[in-house]
Coordinates of C-alpha atoms in Angstrom, one line a residue:
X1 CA 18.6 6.4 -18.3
X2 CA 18.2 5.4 -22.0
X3 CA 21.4 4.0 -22.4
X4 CA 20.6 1.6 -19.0
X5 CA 17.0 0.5 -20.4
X6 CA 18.9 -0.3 -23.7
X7 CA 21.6 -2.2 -21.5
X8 CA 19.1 -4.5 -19.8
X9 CA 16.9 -5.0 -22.5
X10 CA 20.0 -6.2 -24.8
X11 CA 21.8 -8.4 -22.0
X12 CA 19.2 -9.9 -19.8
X13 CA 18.5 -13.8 -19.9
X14 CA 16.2 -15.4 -17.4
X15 CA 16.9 -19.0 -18.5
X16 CA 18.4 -20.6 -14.8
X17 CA 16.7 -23.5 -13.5
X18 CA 14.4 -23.4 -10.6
X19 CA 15.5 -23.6 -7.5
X20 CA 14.2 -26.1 -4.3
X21 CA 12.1 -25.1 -1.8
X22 CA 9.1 -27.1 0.5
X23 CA 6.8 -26.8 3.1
X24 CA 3.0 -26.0 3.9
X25 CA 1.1 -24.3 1.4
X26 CA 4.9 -24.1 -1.3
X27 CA 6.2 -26.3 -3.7
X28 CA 6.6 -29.7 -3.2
X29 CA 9.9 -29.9 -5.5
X30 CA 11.7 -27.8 -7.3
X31 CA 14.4 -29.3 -10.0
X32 CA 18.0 -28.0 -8.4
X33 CA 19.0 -27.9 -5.1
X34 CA 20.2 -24.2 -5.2
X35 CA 18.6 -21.5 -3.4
X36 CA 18.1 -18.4 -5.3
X37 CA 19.0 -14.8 -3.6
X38 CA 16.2 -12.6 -3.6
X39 CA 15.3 -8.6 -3.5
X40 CA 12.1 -7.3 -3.0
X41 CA 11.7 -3.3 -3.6
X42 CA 8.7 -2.1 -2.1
X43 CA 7.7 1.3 -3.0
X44 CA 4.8 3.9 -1.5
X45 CA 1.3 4.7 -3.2
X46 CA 2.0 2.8 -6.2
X47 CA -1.5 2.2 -7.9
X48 CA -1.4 -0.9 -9.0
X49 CA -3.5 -0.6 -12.1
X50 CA -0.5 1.4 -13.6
X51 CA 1.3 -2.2 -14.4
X52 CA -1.5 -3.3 -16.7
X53 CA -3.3 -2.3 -19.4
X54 CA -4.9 0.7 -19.9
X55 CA -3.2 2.2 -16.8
X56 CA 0.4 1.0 -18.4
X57 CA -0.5 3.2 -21.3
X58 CA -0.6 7.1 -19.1
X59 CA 3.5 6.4 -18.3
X60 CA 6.3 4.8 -19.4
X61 CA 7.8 2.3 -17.0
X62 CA 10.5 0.9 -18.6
X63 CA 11.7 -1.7 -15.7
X64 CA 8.0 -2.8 -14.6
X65 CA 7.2 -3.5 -18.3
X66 CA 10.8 -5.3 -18.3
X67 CA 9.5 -7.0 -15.0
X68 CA 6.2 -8.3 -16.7
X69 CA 8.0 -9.6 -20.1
X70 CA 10.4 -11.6 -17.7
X71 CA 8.7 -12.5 -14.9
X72 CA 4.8 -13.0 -13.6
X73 CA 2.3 -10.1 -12.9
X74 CA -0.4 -10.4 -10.1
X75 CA -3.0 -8.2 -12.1
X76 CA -5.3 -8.9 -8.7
X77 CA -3.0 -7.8 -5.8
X78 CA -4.2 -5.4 -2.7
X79 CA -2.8 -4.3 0.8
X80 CA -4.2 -5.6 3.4
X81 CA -4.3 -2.1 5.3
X82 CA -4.4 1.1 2.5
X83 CA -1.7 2.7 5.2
X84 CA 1.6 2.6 5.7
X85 CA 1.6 0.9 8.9
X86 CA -0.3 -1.5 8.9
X87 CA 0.3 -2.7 5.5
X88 CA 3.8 -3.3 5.9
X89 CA 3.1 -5.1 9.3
X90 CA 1.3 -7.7 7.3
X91 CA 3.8 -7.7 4.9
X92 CA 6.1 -8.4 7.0
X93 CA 4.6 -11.0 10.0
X94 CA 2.3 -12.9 6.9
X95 CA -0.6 -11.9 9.4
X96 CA -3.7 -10.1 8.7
X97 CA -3.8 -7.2 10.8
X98 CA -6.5 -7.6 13.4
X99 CA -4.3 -10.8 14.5
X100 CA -1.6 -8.2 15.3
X101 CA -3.7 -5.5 16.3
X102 CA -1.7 -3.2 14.2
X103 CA -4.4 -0.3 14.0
X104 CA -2.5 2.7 12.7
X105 CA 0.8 4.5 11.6
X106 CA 1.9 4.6 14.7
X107 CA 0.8 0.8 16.1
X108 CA 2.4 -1.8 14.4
X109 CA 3.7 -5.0 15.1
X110 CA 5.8 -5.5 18.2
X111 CA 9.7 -4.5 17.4
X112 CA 10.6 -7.9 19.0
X113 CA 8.3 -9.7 16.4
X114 CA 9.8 -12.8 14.2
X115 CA 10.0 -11.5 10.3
X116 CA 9.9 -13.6 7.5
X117 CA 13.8 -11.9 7.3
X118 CA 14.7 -12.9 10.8
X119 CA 13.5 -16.4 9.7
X120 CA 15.7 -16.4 6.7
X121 CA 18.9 -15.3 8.6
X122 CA 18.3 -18.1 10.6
X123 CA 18.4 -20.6 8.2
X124 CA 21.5 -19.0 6.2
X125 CA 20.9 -16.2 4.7
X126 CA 22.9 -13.1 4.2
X127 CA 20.0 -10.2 5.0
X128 CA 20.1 -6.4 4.3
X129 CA 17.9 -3.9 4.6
X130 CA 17.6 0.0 3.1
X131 CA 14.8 2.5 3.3
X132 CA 11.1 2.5 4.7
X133 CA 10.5 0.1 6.9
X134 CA 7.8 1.2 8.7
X135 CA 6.3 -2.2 10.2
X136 CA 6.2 -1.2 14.0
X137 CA 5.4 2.2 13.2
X138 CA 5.3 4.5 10.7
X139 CA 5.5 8.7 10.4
X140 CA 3.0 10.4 11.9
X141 CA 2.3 13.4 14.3
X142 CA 0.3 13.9 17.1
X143 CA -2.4 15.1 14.7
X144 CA -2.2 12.2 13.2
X145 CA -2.7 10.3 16.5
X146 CA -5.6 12.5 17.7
X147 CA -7.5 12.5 14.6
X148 CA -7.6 8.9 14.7
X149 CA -8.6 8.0 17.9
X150 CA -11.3 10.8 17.6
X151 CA -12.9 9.7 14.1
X152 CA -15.9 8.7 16.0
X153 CA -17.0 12.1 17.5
X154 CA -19.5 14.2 15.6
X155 CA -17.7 16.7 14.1
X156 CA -15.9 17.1 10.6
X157 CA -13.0 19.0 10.3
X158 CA -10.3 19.2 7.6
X159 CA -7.1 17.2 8.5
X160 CA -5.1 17.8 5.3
X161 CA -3.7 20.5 3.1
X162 CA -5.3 20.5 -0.5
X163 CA -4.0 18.3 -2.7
X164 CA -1.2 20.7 -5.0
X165 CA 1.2 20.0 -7.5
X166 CA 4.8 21.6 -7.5
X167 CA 7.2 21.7 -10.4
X168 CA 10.3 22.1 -9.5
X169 CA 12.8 25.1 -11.2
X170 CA 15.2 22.3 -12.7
X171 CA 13.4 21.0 -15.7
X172 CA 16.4 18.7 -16.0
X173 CA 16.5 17.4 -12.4
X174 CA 16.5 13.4 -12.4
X175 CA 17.0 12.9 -9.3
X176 CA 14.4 14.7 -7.4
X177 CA 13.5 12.3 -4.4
X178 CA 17.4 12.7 -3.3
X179 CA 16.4 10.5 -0.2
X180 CA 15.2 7.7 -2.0
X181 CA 18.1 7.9 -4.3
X182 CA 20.5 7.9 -1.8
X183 CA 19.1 4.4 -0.2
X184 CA 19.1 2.7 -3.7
X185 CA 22.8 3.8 -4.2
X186 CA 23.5 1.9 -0.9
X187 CA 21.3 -0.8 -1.9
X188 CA 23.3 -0.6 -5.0
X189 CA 26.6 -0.9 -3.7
X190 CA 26.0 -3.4 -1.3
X191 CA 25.0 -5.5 -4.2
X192 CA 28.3 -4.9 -6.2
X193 CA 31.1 -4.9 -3.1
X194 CA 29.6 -7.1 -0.7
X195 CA 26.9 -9.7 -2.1
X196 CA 28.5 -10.3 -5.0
X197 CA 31.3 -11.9 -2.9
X198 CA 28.6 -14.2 -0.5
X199 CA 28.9 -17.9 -0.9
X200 CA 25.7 -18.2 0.7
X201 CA 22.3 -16.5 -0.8
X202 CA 21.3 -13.0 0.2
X203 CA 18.1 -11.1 0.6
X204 CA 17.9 -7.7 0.1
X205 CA 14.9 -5.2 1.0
X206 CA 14.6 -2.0 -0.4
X207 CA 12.1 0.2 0.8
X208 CA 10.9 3.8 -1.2
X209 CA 9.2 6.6 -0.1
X210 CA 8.0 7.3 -3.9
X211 CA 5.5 8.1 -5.6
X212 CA 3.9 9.0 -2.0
X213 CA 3.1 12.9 -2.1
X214 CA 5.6 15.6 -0.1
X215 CA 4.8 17.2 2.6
X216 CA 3.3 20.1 2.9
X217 CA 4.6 22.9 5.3
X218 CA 1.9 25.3 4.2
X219 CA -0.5 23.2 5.7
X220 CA 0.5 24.5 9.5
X221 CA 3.0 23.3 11.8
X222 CA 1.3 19.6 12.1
X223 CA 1.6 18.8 8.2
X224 CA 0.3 16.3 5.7
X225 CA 1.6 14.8 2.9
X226 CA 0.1 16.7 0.1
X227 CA 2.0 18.3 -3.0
X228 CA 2.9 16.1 -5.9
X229 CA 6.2 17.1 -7.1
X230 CA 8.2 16.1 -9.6
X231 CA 10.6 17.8 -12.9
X232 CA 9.7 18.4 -16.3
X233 CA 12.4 15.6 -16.6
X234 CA 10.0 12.5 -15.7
X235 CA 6.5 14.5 -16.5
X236 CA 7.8 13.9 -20.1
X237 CA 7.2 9.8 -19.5
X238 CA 3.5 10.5 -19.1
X239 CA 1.0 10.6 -21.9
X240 CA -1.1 13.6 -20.9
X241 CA -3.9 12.5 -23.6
X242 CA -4.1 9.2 -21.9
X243 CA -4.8 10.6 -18.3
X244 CA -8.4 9.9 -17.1
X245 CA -10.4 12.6 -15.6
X246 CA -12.3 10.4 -12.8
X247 CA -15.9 10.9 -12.3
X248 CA -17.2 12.5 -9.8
X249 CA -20.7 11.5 -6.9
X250 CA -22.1 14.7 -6.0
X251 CA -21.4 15.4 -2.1
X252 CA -25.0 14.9 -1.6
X253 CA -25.5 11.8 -2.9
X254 CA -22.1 10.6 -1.8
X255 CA -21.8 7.0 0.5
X256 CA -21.3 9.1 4.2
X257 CA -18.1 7.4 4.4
X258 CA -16.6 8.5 1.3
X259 CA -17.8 12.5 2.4
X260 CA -16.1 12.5 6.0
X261 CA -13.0 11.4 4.2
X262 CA -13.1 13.7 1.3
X263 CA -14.0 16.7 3.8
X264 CA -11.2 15.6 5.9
X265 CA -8.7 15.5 3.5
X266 CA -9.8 18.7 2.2
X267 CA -11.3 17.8 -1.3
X268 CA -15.0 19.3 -0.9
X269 CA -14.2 22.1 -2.5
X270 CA -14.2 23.0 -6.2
X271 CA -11.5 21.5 -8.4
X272 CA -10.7 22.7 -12.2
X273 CA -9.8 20.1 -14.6
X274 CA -6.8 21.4 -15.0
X275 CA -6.2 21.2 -11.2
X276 CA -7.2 17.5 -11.3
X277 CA -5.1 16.5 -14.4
X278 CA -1.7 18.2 -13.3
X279 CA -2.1 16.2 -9.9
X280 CA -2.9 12.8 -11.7
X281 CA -0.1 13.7 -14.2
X282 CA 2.7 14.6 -11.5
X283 CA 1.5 11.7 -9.5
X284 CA 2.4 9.5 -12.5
X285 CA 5.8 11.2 -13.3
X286 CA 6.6 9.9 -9.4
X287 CA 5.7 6.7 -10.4
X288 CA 8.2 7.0 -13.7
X289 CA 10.7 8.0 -11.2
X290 CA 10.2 5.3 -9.0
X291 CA 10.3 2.8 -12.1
X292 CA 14.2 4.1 -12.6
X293 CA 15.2 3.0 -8.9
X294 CA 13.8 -0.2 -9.5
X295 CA 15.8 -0.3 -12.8
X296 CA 18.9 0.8 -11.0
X297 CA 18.6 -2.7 -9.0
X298 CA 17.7 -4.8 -11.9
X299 CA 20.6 -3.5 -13.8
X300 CA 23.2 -3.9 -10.4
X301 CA 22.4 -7.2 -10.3
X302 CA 23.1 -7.9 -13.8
X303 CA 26.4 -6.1 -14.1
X304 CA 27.3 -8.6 -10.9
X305 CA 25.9 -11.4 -12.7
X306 CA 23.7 -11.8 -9.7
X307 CA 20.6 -11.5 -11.6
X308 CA 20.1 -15.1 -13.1
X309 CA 20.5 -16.5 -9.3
X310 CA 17.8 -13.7 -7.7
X311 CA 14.8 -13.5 -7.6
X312 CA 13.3 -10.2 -8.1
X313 CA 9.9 -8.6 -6.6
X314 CA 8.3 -5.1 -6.7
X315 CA 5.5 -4.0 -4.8
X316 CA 3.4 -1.4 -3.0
X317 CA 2.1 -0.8 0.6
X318 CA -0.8 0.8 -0.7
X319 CA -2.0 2.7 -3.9
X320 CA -3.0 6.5 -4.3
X321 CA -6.5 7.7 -5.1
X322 CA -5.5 11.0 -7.3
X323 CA -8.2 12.2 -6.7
X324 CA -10.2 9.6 -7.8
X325 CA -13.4 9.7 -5.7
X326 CA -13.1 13.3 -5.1
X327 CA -9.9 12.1 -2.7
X328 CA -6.2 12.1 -2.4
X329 CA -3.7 9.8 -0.1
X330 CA -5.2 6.4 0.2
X331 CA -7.2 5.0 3.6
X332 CA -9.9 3.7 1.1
X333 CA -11.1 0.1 -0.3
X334 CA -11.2 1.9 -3.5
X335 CA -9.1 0.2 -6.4
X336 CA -6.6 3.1 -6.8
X337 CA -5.8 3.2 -3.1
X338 CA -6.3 -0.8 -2.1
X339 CA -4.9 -2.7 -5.5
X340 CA -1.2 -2.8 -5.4
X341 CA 1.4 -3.7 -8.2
X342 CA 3.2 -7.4 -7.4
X343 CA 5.5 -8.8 -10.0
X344 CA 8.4 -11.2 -9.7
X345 CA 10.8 -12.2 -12.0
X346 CA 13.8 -15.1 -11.4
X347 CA 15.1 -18.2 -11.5
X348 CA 12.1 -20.6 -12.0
X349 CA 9.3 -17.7 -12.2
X350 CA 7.2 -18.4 -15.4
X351 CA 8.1 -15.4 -17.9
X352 CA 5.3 -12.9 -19.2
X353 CA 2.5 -14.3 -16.9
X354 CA -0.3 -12.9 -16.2
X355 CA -2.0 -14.1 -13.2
X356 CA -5.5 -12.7 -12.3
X357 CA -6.3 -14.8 -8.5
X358 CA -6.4 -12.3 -6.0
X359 CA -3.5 -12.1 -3.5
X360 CA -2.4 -10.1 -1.0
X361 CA 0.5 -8.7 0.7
X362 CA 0.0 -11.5 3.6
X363 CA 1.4 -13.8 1.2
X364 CA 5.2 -12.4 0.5
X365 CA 6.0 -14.1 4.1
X366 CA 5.2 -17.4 3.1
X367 CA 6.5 -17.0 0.0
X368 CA 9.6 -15.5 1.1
X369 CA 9.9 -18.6 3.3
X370 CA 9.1 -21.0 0.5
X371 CA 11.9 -19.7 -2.3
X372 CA 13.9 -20.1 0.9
X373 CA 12.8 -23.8 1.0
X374 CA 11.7 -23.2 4.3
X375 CA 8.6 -24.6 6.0
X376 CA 6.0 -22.3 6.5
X377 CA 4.1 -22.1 10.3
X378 CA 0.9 -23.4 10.2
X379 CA -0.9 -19.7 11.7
X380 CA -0.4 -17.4 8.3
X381 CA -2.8 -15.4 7.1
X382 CA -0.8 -15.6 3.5
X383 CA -0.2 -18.4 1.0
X384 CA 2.8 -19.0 -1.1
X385 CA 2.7 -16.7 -4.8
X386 CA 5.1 -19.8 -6.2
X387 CA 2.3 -22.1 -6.9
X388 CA 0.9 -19.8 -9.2
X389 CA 3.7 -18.7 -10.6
X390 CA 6.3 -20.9 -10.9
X391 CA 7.6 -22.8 -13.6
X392 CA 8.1 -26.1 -11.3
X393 CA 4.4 -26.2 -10.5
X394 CA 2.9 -29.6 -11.2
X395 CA -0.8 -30.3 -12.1
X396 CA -0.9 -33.1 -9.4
X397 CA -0.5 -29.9 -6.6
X398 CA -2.9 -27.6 -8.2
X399 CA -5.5 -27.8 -5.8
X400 CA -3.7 -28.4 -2.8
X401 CA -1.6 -24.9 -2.9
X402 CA -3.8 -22.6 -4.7
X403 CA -4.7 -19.4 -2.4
X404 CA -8.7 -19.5 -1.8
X405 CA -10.5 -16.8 -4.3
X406 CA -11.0 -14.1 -1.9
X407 CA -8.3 -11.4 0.3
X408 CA -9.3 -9.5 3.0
X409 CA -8.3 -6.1 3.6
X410 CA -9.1 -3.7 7.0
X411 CA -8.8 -0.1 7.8
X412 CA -8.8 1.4 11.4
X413 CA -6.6 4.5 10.8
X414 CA -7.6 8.3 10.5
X415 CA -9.3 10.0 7.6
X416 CA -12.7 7.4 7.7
X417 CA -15.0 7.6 10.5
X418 CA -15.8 3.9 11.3
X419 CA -13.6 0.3 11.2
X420 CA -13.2 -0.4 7.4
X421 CA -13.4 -4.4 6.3
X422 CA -13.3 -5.1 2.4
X423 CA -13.6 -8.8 1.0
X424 CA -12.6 -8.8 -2.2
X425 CA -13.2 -11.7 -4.8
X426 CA -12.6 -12.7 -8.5
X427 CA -15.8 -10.4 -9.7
X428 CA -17.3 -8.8 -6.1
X429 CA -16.1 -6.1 -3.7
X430 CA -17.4 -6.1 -0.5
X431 CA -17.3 -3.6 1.7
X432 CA -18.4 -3.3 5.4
X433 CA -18.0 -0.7 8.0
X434 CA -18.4 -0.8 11.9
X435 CA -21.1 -2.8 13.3
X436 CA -22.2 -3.9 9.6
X437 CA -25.9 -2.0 10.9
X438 CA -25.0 1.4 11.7
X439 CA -23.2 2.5 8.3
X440 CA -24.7 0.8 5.2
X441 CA -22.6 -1.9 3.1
X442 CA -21.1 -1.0 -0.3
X443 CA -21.1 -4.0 -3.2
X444 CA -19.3 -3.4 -6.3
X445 CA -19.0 -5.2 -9.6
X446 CA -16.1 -4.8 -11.0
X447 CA -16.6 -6.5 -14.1
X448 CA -19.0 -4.1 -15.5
X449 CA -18.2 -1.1 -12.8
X450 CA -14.5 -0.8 -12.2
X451 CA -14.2 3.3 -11.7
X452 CA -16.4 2.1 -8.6
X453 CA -19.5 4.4 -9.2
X454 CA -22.2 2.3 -8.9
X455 CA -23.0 1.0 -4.8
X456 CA -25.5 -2.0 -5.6
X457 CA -25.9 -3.7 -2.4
X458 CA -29.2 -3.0 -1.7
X459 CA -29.9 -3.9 -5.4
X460 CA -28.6 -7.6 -4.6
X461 CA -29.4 -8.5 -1.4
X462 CA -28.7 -12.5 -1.6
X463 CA -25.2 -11.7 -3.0
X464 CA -24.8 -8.9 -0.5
X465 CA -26.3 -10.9 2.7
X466 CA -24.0 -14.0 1.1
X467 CA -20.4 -12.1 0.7
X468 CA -21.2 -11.0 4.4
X469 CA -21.6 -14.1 5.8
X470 CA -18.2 -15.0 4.0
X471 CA -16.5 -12.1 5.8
X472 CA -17.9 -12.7 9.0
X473 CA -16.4 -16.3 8.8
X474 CA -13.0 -14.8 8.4
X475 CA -12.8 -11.9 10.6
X476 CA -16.0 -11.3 13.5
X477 CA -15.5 -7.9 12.4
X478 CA -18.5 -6.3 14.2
X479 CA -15.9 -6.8 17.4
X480 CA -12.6 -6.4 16.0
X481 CA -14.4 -2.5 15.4
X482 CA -15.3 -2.5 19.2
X483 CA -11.9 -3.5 19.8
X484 CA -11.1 -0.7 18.0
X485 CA -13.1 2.0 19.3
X486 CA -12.4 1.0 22.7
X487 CA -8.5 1.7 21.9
X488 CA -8.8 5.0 20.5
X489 CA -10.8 6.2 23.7
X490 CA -7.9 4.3 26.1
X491 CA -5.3 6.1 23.9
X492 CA -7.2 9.6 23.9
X493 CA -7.5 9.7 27.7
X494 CA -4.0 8.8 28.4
X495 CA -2.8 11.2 25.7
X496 CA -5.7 14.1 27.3
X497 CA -4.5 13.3 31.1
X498 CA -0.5 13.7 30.2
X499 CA -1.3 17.7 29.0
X500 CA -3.2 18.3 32.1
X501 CA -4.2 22.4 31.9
X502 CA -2.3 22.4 28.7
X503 CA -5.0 20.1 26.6
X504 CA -7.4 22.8 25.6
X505 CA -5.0 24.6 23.6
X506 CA -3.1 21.9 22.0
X507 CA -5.9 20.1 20.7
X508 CA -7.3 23.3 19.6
X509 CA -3.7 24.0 17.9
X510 CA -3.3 21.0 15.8
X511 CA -3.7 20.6 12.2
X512 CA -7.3 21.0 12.2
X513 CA -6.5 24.1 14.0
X514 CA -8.1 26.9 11.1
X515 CA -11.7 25.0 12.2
X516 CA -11.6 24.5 15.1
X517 CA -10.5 27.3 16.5
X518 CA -13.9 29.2 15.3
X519 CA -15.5 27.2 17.5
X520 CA -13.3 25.6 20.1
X521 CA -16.4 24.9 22.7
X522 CA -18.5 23.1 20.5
X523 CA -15.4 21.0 19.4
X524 CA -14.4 19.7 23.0
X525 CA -18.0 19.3 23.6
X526 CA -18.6 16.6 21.1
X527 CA -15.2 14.8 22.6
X528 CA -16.9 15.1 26.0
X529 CA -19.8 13.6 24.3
X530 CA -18.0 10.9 22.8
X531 CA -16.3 10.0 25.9

């Protein structure tokens, strides 16, 4: 691994001219007619913070760090969805995701739907694909299923096995995600026997399950994701002095939001420091190990000499709280699950940039489409990252490409008992729920609150009432929620009627079996209730 950081470092040179591109909301012009290849490596419950100062300071990430020096860095990026699902549906359609009614990990877009990849095939490109997808739906169970559309009945019952770390016996052991390493060795030898022969450009996705926790058998037949497990190996890339021990609402005084999804991801109880700093600290050695995938690519392309002609992006579908908030896993508009890393590096990508606009996953379609030098449909959520990053970009387009200063992100999944909508902007983070009246607002500034402690919406009402408005005007979210809630009762009926005499027991069986199951009546009488 040493030796392959130390052959990158000393042979890489990003010097190639920009390539050509146009269309709505892209470049204008670019300065050669060439079309660059491109690879984008998306990875699982990467926190985004990690690719920036102070959070680049807890691991060593070698290739990221070579990604930022080379390339730009979106230091404001976020999921549109903190879930699998979702997120990857707007990833991949440039769509926010009430447009494609993509609720949860198991409804995302239709499998029929045009990708930005389907796009570029069309007009010449060589495509591939390895790993997570995801985009029409992702992994779940019928737990899963369940204890989404049921988040609105009035009970609270744990969904999750308790976040635990697990070292494996092989302190040595590199490559401990074997599945993950197995798609980048394709990914890598496609690059070396097959693209390296295309006369036309290629695009290449490469999807990761890392740093996204292991499941967790102990949890009961219908299991979670939730062991952190990793080697001594890449634990020895994380600075345990640097690893922040995250502050902590009491339950009581906790937003009621945040408490239904600690309690149902089973983190109510006590934690030990210790407890809290291995999990923060094996979830960072996944991240390290994720970093060396991504490396594996960056070095592939170079030993083809593919790597001046590509352009190169890393991101996330989502980040991971680490028990952050007093949660794990992600389903939250907190920064550690919402802010995602984005960097791209190529032909015609300003080196070491730093850019701090807020974007979003929405906008790698468009973008996709305008390094393609393809025209972009006029119904994207998403606007082109190339304005603000490329070297090509003129003054006299500044303010004709730039993406507005705010994102939108929406949750609708399991783990949080009411429709999530965050609007987030250059200093504010807005956050509504529901109706915006039955569950109170949160408003956070990050410029002098960034661990996200202090709620001060009722503090500024104008600036509360105003970022409201704002959100309305971009999503009438009080009945995208109804939309919502009427789903998950459609769905729970058809799902009820299909076990006939059999329902009692399965519902009673599933992961949230060990509570409901002291009190199976109640339980089914709150789902009556509900219905």
């Amino acid at each position: 691994m040493v030796l392959l950081w130390l052959l990158v470092v000393a042979t890489l040179a990003l010097a190639a001219p920009a390539p050509e591109a146009g269309g709505q909301r892209g470049l204008a012009a670019r300065a050669q007619p060439e079309v660059p290849n491109v690879v984008l490596v998306v990875s699982d419950s990467f926190d985004g913070r990690l690719t920036f100062h102070p959070g680049s300071q807890v691991v060593k990430l070698p290739f990221i760090n070579f990604m930022k020096a080379h390339g730009t860095t979106f230091l404001s990026a976020y999921t549109n969805s903190p879930i699998c699902c979702p997120s990857r549906a707007a990833m991949w359609s440039g769509l926010f995701i009430h447009l494609t009614e993509s609720w949860n990990n198991f409804k995302g877009l239709d499998p029929n739907y045009t990708t930005w990849m389907d796009v570029m095939e069309k007009h010449g490109y060589r495509t591939q694909k390895f790993g997570k997808l995801d985009y029409t739906s992702g992994h779940h169970s019928i737990s899963n299923r369940v204890e989404a559309w049921t988040r609105d009945v009035a009970f609270l019952l744990r969904q999750e096995g308790r976040p635990m770390v697990n070292l494996i016996p092989n302190k040595t052991k590199v490559r401990v995600m074997e599945r993950d390493w197995t798609n980048t060795d394709k990914a890598v030898n496609w690059l070396r026997k097959e693209a390296i022969n295309y006369t036309q450009p290629f695009v290449l996705y490469l999807g990761l399950n890392l740093p996204h926790p292991y499941p967790s058998p102990s949890s009961g037949e219908n299991f979670g994701s939730s062991t952190f497990h990793t080697s001594l190996y890449w634990l020895e890339k994380v600075s345990e002095n640097a690893i922040k021990i995250p502050k902590w609402s009491p339950l009581s005084e906790m937003h009621p939001i945040d408490y239904y999804s600690s309690y149902t991801k089973n983190c109510t109880g006590k934690f030990t420091k210790k407890e809290i700093k291995n999990i923060r600290a094996f979830y960072y050695a996944m991240c390290a190990e994720t970093d060396a995938m991504l490396g594996e690519i960056i070095l592939a392309l170079r030993q083809s000499d593919l790597l001046q002609k590509t352009i190169v992006i890393f991101t996330s579908d989502h980040g991971e709280l680490a028990m952050e908030h007093q949660q794990f896993y992600k389903m939250s508009m907190y920064e550690a699950s919402a802010h995602v890393p984005l960097l791209m590096m190529g032909p015609g990508i300003k080196a070491n940039l730093q850019v701090s606009n807020v974007v979003s996953l929405v906008d790698i379609y468009p973008t996709m489409l305008d390094i393609a030098g393809i025209s972009l449909p006029q119904n994207l959520s998403g606007y082109s990252l190339l304005p603000l990053s490329s070297e090509t970009f003129t003054n006299e387009h500044k303010f004709e490409y730039l993406h507005p200063p705010w994102i939108l992100s929406e949750f609708h999944g399991c783990n949080v008992n009411a429709s999530t909508y965050m609007l987030r902007t250059n200093q504010w983070k807005y956050i509504a729920y529901s109706d915006g009246v039955s569950v109170l607002p949160q408003l956070f500034d990050l410029s002098s609150d960034p661990d996200e402690l202090t709620n001060i919406a009722a503090e500024f009402p104008d600036i509360t009432y105003s970022l409201d408005q704002k959100l309305r005007s971009i999503i009438n979210y009080p009945k995208v929620s109804a939309s919502v809630h009427q789903y998950n009762k459609e769905q729970f009926i058809n799902w009820k009627q299909s076990l006939g005499q059999n329902y009692s027991n399965v519902i009673a069986n599933l992961r949230w079996h060990q509570d409901w199951l002291k009190e199976p009546t109640k339980y089914e009488s709150a789902i009556n209730q509900w219905l």
